[in-house]
Tab-separated table of C-alpha atoms and ligand atoms in Angstrom:
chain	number	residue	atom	x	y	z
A	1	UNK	CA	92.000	31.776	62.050
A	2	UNK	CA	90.289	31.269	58.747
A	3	UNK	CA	92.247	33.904	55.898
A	4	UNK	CA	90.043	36.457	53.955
A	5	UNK	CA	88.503	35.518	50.697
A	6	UNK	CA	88.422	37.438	47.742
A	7	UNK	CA	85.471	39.687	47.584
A	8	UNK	CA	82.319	37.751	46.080
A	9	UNK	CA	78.849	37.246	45.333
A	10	UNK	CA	76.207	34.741	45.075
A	11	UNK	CA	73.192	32.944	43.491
A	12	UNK	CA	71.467	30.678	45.246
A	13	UNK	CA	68.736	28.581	43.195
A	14	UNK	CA	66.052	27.369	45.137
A	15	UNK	CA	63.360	27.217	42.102
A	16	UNK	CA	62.930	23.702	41.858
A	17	UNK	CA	59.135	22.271	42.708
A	18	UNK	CA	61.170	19.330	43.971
A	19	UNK	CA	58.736	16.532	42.779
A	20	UNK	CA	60.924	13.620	43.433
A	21	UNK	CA	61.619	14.499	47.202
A	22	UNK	CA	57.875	14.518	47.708
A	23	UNK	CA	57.197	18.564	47.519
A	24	UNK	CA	59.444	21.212	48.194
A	25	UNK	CA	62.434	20.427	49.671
A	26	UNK	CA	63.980	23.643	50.061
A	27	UNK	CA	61.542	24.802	52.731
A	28	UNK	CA	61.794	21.330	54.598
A	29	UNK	CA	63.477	21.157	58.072
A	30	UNK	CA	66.834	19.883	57.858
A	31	UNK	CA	68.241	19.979	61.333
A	32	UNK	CA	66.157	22.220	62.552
A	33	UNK	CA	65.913	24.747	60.078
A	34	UNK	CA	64.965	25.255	56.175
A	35	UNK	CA	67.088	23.879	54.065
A	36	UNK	CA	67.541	27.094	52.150
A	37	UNK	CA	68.745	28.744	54.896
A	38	UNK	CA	72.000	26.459	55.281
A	39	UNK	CA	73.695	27.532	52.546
A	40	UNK	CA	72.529	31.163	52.284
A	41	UNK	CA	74.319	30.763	55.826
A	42	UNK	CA	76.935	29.332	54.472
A	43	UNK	CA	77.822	31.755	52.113
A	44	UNK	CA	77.165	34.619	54.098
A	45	UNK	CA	78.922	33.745	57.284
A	46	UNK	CA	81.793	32.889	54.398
A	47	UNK	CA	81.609	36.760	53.697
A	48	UNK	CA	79.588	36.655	50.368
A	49	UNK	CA	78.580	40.475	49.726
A	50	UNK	CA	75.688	40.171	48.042
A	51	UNK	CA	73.173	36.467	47.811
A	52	UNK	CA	70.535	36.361	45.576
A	53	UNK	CA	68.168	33.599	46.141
A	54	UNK	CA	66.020	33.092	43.080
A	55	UNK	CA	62.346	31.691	44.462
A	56	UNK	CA	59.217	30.270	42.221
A	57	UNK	CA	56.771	32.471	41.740
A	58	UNK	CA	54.349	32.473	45.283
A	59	UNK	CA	56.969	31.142	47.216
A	60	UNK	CA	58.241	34.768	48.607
A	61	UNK	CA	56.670	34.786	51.720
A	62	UNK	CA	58.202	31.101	52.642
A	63	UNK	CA	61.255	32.300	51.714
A	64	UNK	CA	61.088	35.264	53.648
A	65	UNK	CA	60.406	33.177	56.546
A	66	UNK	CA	62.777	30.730	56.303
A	67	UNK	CA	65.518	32.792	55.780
A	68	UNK	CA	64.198	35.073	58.494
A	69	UNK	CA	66.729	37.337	60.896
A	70	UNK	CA	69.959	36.545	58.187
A	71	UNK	CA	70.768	39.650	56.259
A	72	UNK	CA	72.574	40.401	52.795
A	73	UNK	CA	70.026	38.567	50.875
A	74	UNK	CA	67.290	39.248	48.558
A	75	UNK	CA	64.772	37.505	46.266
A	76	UNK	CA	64.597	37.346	42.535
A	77	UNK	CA	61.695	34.848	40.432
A	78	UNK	CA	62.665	31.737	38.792
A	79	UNK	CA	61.847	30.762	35.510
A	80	UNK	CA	60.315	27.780	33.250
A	81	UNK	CA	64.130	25.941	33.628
A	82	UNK	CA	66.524	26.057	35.701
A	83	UNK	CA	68.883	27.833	33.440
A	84	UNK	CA	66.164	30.638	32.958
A	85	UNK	CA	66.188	31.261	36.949
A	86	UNK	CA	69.849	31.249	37.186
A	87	UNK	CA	70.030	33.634	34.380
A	88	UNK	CA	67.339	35.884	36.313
A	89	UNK	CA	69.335	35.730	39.349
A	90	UNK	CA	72.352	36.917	37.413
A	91	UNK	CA	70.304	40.222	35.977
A	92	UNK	CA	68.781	40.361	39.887
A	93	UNK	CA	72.395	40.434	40.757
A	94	UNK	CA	74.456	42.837	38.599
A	95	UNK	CA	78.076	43.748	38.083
A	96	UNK	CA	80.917	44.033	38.454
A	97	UNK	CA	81.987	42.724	35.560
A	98	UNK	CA	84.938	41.222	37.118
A	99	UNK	CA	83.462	39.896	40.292
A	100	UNK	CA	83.122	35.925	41.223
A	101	UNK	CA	80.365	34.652	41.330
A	102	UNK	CA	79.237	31.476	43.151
A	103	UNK	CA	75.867	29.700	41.628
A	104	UNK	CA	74.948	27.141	43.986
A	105	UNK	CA	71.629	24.700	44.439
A	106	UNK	CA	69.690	25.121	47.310
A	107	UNK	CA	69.323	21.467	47.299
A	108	UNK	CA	72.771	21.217	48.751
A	109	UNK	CA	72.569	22.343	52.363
A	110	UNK	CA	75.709	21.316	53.745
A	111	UNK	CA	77.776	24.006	52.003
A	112	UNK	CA	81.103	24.271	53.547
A	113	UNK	CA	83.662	26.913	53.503
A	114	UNK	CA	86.113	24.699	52.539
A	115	UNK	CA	84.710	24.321	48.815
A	116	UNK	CA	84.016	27.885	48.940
A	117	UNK	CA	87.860	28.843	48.825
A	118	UNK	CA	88.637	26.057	46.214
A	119	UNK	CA	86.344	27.177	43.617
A	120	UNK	CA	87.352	30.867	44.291
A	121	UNK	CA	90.853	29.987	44.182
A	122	UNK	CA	90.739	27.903	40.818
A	123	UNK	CA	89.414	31.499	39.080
A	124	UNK	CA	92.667	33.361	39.481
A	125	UNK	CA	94.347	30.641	36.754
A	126	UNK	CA	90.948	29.398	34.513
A	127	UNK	CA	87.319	31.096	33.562
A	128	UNK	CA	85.164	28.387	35.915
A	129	UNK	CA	85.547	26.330	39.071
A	130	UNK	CA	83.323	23.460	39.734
A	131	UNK	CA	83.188	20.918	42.777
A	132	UNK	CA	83.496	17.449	42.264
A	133	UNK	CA	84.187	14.027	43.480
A	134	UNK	CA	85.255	11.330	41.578
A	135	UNK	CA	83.122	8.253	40.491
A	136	UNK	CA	83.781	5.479	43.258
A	137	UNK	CA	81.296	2.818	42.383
A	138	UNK	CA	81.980	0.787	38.933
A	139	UNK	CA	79.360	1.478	36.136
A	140	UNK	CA	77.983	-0.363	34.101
A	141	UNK	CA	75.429	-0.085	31.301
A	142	UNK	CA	72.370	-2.361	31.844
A	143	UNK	CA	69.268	-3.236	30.046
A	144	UNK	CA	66.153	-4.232	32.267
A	145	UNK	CA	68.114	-6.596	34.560
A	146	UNK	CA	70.922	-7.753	32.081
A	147	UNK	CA	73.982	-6.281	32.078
A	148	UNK	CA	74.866	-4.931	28.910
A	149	UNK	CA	78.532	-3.504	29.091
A	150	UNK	CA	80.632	-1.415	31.009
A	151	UNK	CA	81.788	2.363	31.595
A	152	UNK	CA	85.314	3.048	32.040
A	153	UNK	CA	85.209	5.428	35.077
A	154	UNK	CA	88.709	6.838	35.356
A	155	UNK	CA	87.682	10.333	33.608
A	156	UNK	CA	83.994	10.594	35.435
A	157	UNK	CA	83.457	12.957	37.959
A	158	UNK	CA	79.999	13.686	40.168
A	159	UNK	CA	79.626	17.351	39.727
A	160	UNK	CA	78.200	19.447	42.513
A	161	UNK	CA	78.006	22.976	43.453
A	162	UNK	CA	78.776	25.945	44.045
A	163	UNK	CA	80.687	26.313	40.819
A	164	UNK	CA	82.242	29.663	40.300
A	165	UNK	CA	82.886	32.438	37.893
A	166	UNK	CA	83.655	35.700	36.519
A	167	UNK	CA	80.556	37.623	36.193
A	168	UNK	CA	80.739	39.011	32.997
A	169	UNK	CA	82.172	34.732	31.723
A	170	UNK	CA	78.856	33.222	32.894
A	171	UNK	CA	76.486	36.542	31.594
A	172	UNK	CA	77.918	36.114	28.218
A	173	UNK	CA	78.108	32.517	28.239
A	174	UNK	CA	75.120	32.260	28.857
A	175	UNK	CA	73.891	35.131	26.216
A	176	UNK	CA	75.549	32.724	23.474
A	177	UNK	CA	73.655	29.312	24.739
A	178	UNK	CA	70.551	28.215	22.565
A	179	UNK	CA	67.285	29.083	24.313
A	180	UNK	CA	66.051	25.896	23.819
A	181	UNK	CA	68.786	23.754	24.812
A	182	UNK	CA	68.273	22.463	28.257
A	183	UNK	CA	71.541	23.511	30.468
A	184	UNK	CA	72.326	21.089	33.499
A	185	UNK	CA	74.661	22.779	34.949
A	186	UNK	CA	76.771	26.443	34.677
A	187	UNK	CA	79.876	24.281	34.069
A	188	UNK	CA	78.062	22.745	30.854
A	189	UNK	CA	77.562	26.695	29.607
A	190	UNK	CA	80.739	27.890	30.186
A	191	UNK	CA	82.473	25.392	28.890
A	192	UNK	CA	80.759	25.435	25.353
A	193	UNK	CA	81.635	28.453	25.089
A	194	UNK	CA	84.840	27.948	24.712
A	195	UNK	CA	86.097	28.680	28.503
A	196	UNK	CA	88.379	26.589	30.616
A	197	UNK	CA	86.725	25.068	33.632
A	198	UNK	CA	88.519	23.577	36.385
A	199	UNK	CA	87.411	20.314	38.821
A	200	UNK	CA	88.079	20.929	42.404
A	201	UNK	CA	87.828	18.568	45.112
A	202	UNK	CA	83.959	18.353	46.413
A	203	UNK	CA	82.945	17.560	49.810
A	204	UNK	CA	80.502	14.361	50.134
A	205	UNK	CA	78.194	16.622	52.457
A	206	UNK	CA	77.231	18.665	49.791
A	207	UNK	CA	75.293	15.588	48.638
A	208	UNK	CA	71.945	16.715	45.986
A	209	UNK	CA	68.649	16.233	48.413
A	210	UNK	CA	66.701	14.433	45.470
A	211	UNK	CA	64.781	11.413	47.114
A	212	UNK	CA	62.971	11.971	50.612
A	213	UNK	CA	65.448	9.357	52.429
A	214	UNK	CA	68.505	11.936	51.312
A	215	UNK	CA	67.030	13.707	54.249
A	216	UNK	CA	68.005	10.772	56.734
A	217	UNK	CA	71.431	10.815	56.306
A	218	UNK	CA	71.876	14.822	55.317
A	219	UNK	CA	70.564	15.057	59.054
A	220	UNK	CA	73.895	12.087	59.871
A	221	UNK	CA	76.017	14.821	58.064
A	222	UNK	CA	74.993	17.481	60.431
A	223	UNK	CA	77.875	18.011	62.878
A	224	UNK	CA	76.578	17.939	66.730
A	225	UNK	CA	77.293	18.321	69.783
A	226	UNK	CA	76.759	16.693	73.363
A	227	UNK	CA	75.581	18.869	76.011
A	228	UNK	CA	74.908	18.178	79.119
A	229	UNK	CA	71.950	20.538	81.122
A	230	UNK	CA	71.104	20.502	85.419
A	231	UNK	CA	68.228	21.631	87.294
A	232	UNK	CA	67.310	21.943	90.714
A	233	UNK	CA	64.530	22.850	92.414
A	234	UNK	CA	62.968	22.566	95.955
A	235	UNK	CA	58.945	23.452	97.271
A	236	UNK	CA	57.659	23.589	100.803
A	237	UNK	CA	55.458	20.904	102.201
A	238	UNK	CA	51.765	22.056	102.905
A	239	UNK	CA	47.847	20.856	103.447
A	240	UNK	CA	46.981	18.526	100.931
A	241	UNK	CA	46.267	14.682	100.254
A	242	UNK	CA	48.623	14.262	97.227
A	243	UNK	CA	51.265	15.370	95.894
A	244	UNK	CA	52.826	15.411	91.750
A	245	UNK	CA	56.504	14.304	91.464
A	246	UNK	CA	57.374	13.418	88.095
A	247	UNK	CA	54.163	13.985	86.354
A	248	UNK	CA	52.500	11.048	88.778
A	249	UNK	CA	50.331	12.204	90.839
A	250	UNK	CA	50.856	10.191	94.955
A	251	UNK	CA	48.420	10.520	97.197
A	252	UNK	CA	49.972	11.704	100.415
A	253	UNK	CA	49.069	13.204	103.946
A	254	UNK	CA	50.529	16.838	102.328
A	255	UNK	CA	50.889	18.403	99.287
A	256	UNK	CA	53.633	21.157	97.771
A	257	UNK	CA	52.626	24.234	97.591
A	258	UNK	CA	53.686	26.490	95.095
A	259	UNK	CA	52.155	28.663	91.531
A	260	UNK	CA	51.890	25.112	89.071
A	261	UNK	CA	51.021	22.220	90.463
A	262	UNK	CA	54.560	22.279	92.272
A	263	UNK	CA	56.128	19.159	91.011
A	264	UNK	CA	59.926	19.881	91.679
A	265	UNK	CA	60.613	16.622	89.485
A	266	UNK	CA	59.691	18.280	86.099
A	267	UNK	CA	60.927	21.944	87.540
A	268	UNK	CA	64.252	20.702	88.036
A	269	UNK	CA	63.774	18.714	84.850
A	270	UNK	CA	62.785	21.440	82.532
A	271	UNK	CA	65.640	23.836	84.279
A	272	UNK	CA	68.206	20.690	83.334
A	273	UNK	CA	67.055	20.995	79.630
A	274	UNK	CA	66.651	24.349	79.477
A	275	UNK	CA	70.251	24.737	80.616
A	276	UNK	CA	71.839	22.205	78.349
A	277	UNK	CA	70.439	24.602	75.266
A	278	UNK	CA	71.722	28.067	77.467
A	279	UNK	CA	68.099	28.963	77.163
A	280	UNK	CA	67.685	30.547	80.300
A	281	UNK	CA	65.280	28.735	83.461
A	282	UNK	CA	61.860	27.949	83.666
A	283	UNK	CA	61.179	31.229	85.501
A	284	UNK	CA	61.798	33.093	82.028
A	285	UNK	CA	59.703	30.790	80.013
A	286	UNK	CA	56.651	30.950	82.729
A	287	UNK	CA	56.982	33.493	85.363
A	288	UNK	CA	55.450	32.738	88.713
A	289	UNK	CA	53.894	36.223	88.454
A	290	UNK	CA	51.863	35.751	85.416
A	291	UNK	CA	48.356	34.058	86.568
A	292	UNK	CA	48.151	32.182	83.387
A	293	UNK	CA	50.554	29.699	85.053
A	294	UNK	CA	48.430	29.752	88.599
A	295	UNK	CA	47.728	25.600	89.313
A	296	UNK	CA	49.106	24.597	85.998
A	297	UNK	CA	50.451	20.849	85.338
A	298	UNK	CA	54.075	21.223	85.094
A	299	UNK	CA	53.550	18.216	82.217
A	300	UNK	CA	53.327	22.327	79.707
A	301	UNK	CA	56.792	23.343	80.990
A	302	UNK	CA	58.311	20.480	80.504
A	303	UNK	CA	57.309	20.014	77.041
A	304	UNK	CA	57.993	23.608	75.942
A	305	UNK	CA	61.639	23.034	76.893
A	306	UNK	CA	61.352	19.606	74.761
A	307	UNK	CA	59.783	21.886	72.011
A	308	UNK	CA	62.379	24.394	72.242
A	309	UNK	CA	64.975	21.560	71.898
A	310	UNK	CA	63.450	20.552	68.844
A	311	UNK	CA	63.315	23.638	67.464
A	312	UNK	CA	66.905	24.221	67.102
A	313	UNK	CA	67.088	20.507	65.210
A	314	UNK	CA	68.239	18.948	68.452
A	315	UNK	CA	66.904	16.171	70.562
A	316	UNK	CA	67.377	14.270	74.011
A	317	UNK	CA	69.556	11.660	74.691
A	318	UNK	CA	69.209	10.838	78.326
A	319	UNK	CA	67.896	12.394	81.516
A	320	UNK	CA	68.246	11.554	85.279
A	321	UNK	CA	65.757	13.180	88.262
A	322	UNK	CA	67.047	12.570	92.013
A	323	UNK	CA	63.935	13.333	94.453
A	324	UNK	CA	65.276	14.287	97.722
A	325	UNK	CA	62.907	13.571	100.514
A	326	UNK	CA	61.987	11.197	103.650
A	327	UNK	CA	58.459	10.907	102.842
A	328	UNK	CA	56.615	10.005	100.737
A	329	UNK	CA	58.231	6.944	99.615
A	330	UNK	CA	59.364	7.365	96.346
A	331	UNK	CA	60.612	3.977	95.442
A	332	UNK	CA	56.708	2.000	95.019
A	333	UNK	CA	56.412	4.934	92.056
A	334	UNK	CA	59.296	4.702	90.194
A	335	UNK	CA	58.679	3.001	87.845
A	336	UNK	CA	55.643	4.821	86.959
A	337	UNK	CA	57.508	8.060	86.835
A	338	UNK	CA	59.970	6.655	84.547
A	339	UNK	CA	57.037	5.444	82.381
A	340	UNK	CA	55.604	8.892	82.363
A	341	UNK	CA	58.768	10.704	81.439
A	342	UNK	CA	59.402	8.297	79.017
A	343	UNK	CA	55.733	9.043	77.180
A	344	UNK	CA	56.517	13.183	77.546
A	345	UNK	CA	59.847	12.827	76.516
A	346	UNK	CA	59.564	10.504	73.489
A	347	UNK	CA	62.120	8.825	75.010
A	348	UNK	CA	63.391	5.088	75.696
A	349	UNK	CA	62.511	3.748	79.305
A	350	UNK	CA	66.440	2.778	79.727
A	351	UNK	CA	67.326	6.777	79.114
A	352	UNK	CA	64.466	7.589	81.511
A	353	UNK	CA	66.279	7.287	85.506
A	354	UNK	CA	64.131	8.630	88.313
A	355	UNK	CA	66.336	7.898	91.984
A	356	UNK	CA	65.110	8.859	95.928
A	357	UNK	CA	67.293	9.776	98.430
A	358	UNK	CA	66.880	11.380	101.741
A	359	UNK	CA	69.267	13.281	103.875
A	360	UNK	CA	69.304	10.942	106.864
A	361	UNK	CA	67.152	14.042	109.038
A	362	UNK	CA	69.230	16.391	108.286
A	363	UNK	CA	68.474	19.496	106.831
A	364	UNK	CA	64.961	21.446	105.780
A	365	UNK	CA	64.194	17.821	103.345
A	366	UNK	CA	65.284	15.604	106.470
A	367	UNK	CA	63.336	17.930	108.762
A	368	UNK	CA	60.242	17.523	106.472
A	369	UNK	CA	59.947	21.357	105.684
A	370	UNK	CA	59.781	20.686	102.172
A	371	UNK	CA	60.995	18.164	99.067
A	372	UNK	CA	63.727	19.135	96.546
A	373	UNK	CA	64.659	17.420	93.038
A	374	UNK	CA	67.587	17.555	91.265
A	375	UNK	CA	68.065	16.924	87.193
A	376	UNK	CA	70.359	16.001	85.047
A	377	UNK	CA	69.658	15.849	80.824
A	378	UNK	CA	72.009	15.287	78.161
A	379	UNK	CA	70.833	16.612	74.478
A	380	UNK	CA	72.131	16.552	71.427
A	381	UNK	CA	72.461	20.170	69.464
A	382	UNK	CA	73.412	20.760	65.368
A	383	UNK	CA	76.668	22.850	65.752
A	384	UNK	CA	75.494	25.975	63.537
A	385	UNK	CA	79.144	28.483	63.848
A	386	UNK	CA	77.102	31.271	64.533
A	387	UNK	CA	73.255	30.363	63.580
A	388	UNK	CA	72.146	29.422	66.663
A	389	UNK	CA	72.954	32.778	68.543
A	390	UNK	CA	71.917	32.982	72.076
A	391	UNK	CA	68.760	30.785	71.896
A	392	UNK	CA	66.583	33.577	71.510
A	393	UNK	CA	65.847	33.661	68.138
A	394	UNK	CA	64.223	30.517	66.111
B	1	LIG	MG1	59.449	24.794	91.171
């Protein structure tokens, strides 16, 4: 059980054209979703009562989107700097004069509550709070490739965000910094003006996105977790000359009959996936009723599950299809079904495992009366506390 925090508000800064990342960055995917929206998450699943998230100009409707379905949050304009968009999304924001706030950059996703309650802490003893870690690498002062001298590093710290204060400290602080003195950071303004600001451990999560392969490992960062999804799924032999199993189509003395194309392979398949995300069966996704579905290739279901996977920033790791039949044999096509998974799934031939078994005779597979398929797939899912809801949303 996490303990209240003090009652508190927020400004998140996502103003920055983002040139060196290669565009935007705070509308980029980052596990699945914007990366604005993980730490306008953060801070309101941490209780925040009120986040402004200051926006360029134009960019209101991608921010709208991205930070679709969360509430407590509203837009203010950026300015020329980013000191001049922080300072709009103070006047956006209001009083009191006495409540914390946090000013955080979008550019750091993985916000964690943990840093939230040290910077909020530090303000019941000194005017400012700011997240940092200390400077592990020696430095050294170079010129072109010739080393030049050193930096004593003891006293350096890499300063992050969200750094905290009083309302009414950072309003007048900033009232009383030149115009046209670039600010880097709240920290900076706060300090010149004569207020006490205090260094509180960091978290290396809350790393800056600034180059396009910060994205890589943000996404290591990203907590997940293994789940593991089954299917199962069983259609009645009828008139035909071939039948699909696996997205391969065999030709055969009968076929399955059924809405799709039948293949019980990717039915059970897509359940197995489906399932893994608690995204409800294949049924919900295409009902047999609707005629929109009437001969389909099953190769659509099974790739909306995949793309539903995605969605929520996760992926596959492995899946395994048992066919459960005496004829036909399943064996001379195995490897060709594994090949074919492997091309829907994006996925390596060695996590691709298609088996055959029958049921020595017995029962309505050993009696011929129809083929059944049974799936297994394990996926890989960004753990989100409460942003991933039931599936249904995004
Ligand atoms: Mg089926």
């Amino acid at each position: 059980m996490t303990s209240p925090l003090p009652a508190f508000a927020a400004i998140v800064v996502a103003a920055g054209s983002g040139s060196r990342a290669g565009g935007a960055k705070q509308w980029r995917e980052l596990g699945g979703q914007p990366v604005v929206r993980w730490s306008v998450q953060a801070l309101l699943d941490a209780g925040a009562e009120d986040v402004v998230v200051v926006v360029p100009t134009g960019a209101e409707a991608e921010a709208n989107d991205a930070l679709f379905e969360l509430t407590g949050w509203r837009l203010a304009l950026g300015g020329a700097a980013r000191a001049q968009s922080v300072q709009n999304g103070l006047t956006a924001l209001g009083g009191p004069a006495k409540r914390p706030v946090l000013i955080h950059d979008a550019a750091r996703p993985l916000l964690d509550r943990g840093v939230i309650e040290r910077v909020l802490a530090a303000l019941d003893e000194v005017d400012g709070a700011l997240p940092a870690l200390p400077v592990a690498d020696s430095l050294r002062r170079g010129s072109e490739d010739l080393v030049t001298g050193e930096v004593e590093r003891g006293d350096l710290w890499r300063a992050q965000t969200p750094q905290a204060f009083r309302y009414d400290t950072i309003t007048s602080a900033y009232a009383a910094w030149p115009a046209d003195q670039p600010a880097t950071d709240e920290a900076t303004v706060v300090q010149r003006a004569g207020g006490r600001v205090r260094i509180v451990p960091g978290d290396a999560r809350l790393m800056k996105l600034t180059y396009p392969e910060d994205f890589a490992m943000a996404e290591a960062y990203i907590p997940r977790q293994i789940r593991v999804g089954q299917g199962f799924d069983a259609h009645r032999w009828g008139p035909g000359d071939a039948v699909w199993l696996c997205g391969v189509e065999i030709p055969h003395d009968q076929t399955l009959i059924g809405h799709s194309d039948a293949d019980a392979g990717l039915h059970a398949l897509t359940d197995a996936i489906l399932g893994a995300m608690g995204d409800g069966d294949i049924g919900d996704h295409f009902p047999p009723t609707d005629p929109q579905w009437k001969g389909a290739s099953s190769d659509l279901f099974l790739i909306h599950a995949v793309e539903r996977l995605t969605a929520r920033g996760g992926r596959l790791v492995n899946v395994d299809v048992t066919l459960i039949c005496e004829r036909p044999k399943v064996k001379p096509h195995r490897q060709t079904m594994r090949e074919r998974l492997s091309e829907l799934l994006a996925l390596p031939l060695d996590a691709v495992s298609v088996k055959a078994t029958t049921t020595e005779a017995m029962g309505f597979t050993g009696r011929g009366e129809g083929l059944a398929a049974q799936a297994l797939a394990t996926i890989e899912l960004p753990v989100r506390d409460q942003a991933a809801g039931d599936g249904a949303g995004r």
